[in-house]
Amino acid sequence: MARKQSKRDPYGDLPAQEDTPVEAVICWLCSRPTGKTIVWHHPIPKSRGGRDVVPMHPICQQTLIANFTNSELQRHGTDVAGLLADPKVRKFVDWVGGKDPDFTATIVKKKR
C-alpha cells in the first residue's frame, strides 16, 4: 500500500531550482560556453596514459578526433595553442565561433 502525500509541501518556502543561476562551462578548445550537452574529453588519450578530462562541445571533440591521431594528441598534451596552430583546427574554431552552443554538424573523417 502506497503512502499518501501530504497536502502541505514541507519545502514550499525554498526557492525553486530554476531560480539558482547555473555557471556556464567553457569549452576547452574553442573557449565558448557549452550548451546542454557537454563531452568530457581526455586531452591525452586514455590509451596513452591520460587521466585528466576537460569539458568540450561534441562538435569540437569530433574535430580533434578527425584531425589528430592518438600519438599526435599525446604529443600536444594539454597545450591548446599547439592544437590551434594546425590550420584545419584554427579554421574550424574561427567558423564555429559565431554558432549557437548546441550547434552540431557532421565532421568529415580524416583518411588514414
Short mmCIF file of C-alpha atoms in Angstrom, two decimals:
data_model
loop_
_atom_site.label_atom_id
_atom_site.label_comp_id
_atom_site.label_asym_id
_atom_site.label_seq_id
_atom_site.Cartn_x
_atom_site.Cartn_y
_atom_site.Cartn_z
CA MET A 1 0.00 0.00 0.00
CA ALA A 2 1.42 3.35 -1.02
CA ARG A 3 1.79 6.26 1.35
CA LYS A 4 -0.38 9.28 0.87
CA GLN A 5 1.39 12.51 0.06
CA SER A 6 0.96 15.39 2.46
CA LYS A 7 -1.27 18.20 1.22
CA ARG A 8 1.22 20.62 2.68
CA ASP A 9 4.56 20.91 0.91
CA PRO A 10 7.31 20.96 3.56
CA TYR A 11 9.72 22.55 1.04
CA GLY A 12 7.30 25.13 -0.36
CA ASP A 13 9.17 28.10 1.10
CA LEU A 14 12.51 27.12 -0.51
CA PRO A 15 13.49 28.69 -3.86
CA ALA A 16 12.94 26.53 -6.92
CA GLN A 17 15.90 25.00 -8.78
CA GLU A 18 15.32 27.27 -11.79
CA ASP A 19 15.96 30.35 -9.65
CA THR A 20 19.55 29.43 -8.89
CA PRO A 21 22.00 30.69 -11.56
CA VAL A 22 23.85 27.99 -13.46
CA GLU A 23 27.54 28.64 -14.02
CA ALA A 24 28.48 28.32 -17.69
CA VAL A 25 31.10 25.70 -18.51
CA ILE A 26 33.66 26.88 -21.07
CA CYS A 27 34.81 24.60 -23.91
CA TRP A 28 38.49 23.72 -23.70
CA LEU A 29 39.14 24.08 -27.45
CA CYS A 30 37.00 26.98 -28.69
CA SER A 31 36.51 28.88 -25.39
CA ARG A 32 32.75 29.25 -25.98
CA PRO A 33 30.19 28.38 -23.28
CA THR A 34 28.91 24.83 -23.63
CA GLY A 35 25.25 24.07 -24.23
CA LYS A 36 23.07 21.28 -22.90
CA THR A 37 25.48 18.55 -23.99
CA ILE A 38 28.98 18.51 -22.53
CA VAL A 39 31.57 15.94 -23.56
CA TRP A 40 34.35 15.22 -21.08
CA HIS A 41 37.38 14.71 -23.32
CA HIS A 42 40.80 13.27 -22.43
CA PRO A 43 43.38 15.67 -23.93
CA ILE A 44 45.92 12.88 -23.59
CA PRO A 45 44.13 9.72 -24.74
CA LYS A 46 43.39 7.08 -22.12
CA SER A 47 45.26 4.55 -24.22
CA ARG A 48 48.38 6.75 -23.80
CA GLY A 49 48.01 7.14 -20.03
CA GLY A 50 45.81 10.23 -19.91
CA ARG A 51 43.64 10.67 -16.83
CA ASP A 52 42.60 14.32 -16.85
CA VAL A 53 39.39 15.36 -18.60
CA VAL A 54 38.30 18.72 -19.99
CA PRO A 55 34.81 19.95 -21.00
CA MET A 56 34.14 20.30 -24.72
CA HIS A 57 31.34 20.63 -27.24
CA PRO A 58 30.65 17.35 -29.06
CA ILE A 59 31.49 19.02 -32.40
CA CYS A 60 34.85 20.25 -31.04
CA GLN A 61 35.76 16.77 -29.82
CA GLN A 62 34.79 15.27 -33.18
CA THR A 63 37.06 17.77 -34.92
CA LEU A 64 40.04 16.79 -32.76
CA ILE A 65 39.43 13.09 -33.33
CA ALA A 66 39.07 13.64 -37.09
CA ASN A 67 42.28 15.65 -37.41
CA PHE A 68 44.71 14.03 -34.98
CA THR A 69 45.83 10.53 -34.11
CA ASN A 70 46.26 9.41 -30.50
CA SER A 71 50.04 9.80 -30.85
CA GLU A 72 49.66 13.40 -32.03
CA LEU A 73 47.24 14.21 -29.22
CA GLN A 74 49.69 12.73 -26.72
CA ARG A 75 52.47 14.96 -28.06
CA HIS A 76 50.33 18.09 -27.74
CA GLY A 77 49.10 17.13 -24.28
CA THR A 78 47.06 19.91 -22.70
CA ASP A 79 48.55 22.62 -24.92
CA VAL A 80 45.56 24.19 -26.69
CA ALA A 81 47.80 26.66 -28.53
CA GLY A 82 49.62 23.75 -30.20
CA LEU A 83 46.33 22.30 -31.41
CA LEU A 84 45.13 25.69 -32.65
CA ALA A 85 48.35 26.08 -34.64
CA ASP A 86 47.02 23.42 -37.04
CA PRO A 87 45.33 25.28 -39.94
CA LYS A 88 42.32 22.93 -40.09
CA VAL A 89 41.58 23.28 -36.39
CA ARG A 90 42.08 27.07 -36.47
CA LYS A 91 39.71 27.35 -39.44
CA PHE A 92 37.13 25.23 -37.60
CA VAL A 93 37.37 27.29 -34.38
CA ASP A 94 37.01 30.54 -36.32
CA TRP A 95 33.98 29.12 -38.16
CA VAL A 96 32.21 27.70 -35.10
CA GLY A 97 32.88 30.84 -33.02
CA GLY A 98 29.63 32.53 -34.06
CA LYS A 99 27.42 29.45 -33.77
CA ASP A 100 24.94 28.52 -31.04
CA PRO A 101 26.46 26.47 -28.15
CA ASP A 102 24.23 23.50 -29.05
CA PHE A 103 25.13 23.69 -32.77
CA THR A 104 26.01 20.35 -34.31
CA ALA A 105 27.13 19.25 -37.76
CA THR A 106 28.77 16.27 -39.39
CA ILE A 107 32.54 16.25 -39.42
CA VAL A 108 34.49 14.73 -42.31
CA LYS A 109 36.69 11.92 -41.03
CA LYS A 110 40.41 12.01 -41.72
CA LYS A 111 41.51 9.43 -44.30
CA ARG A 112 44.16 7.23 -42.75
#
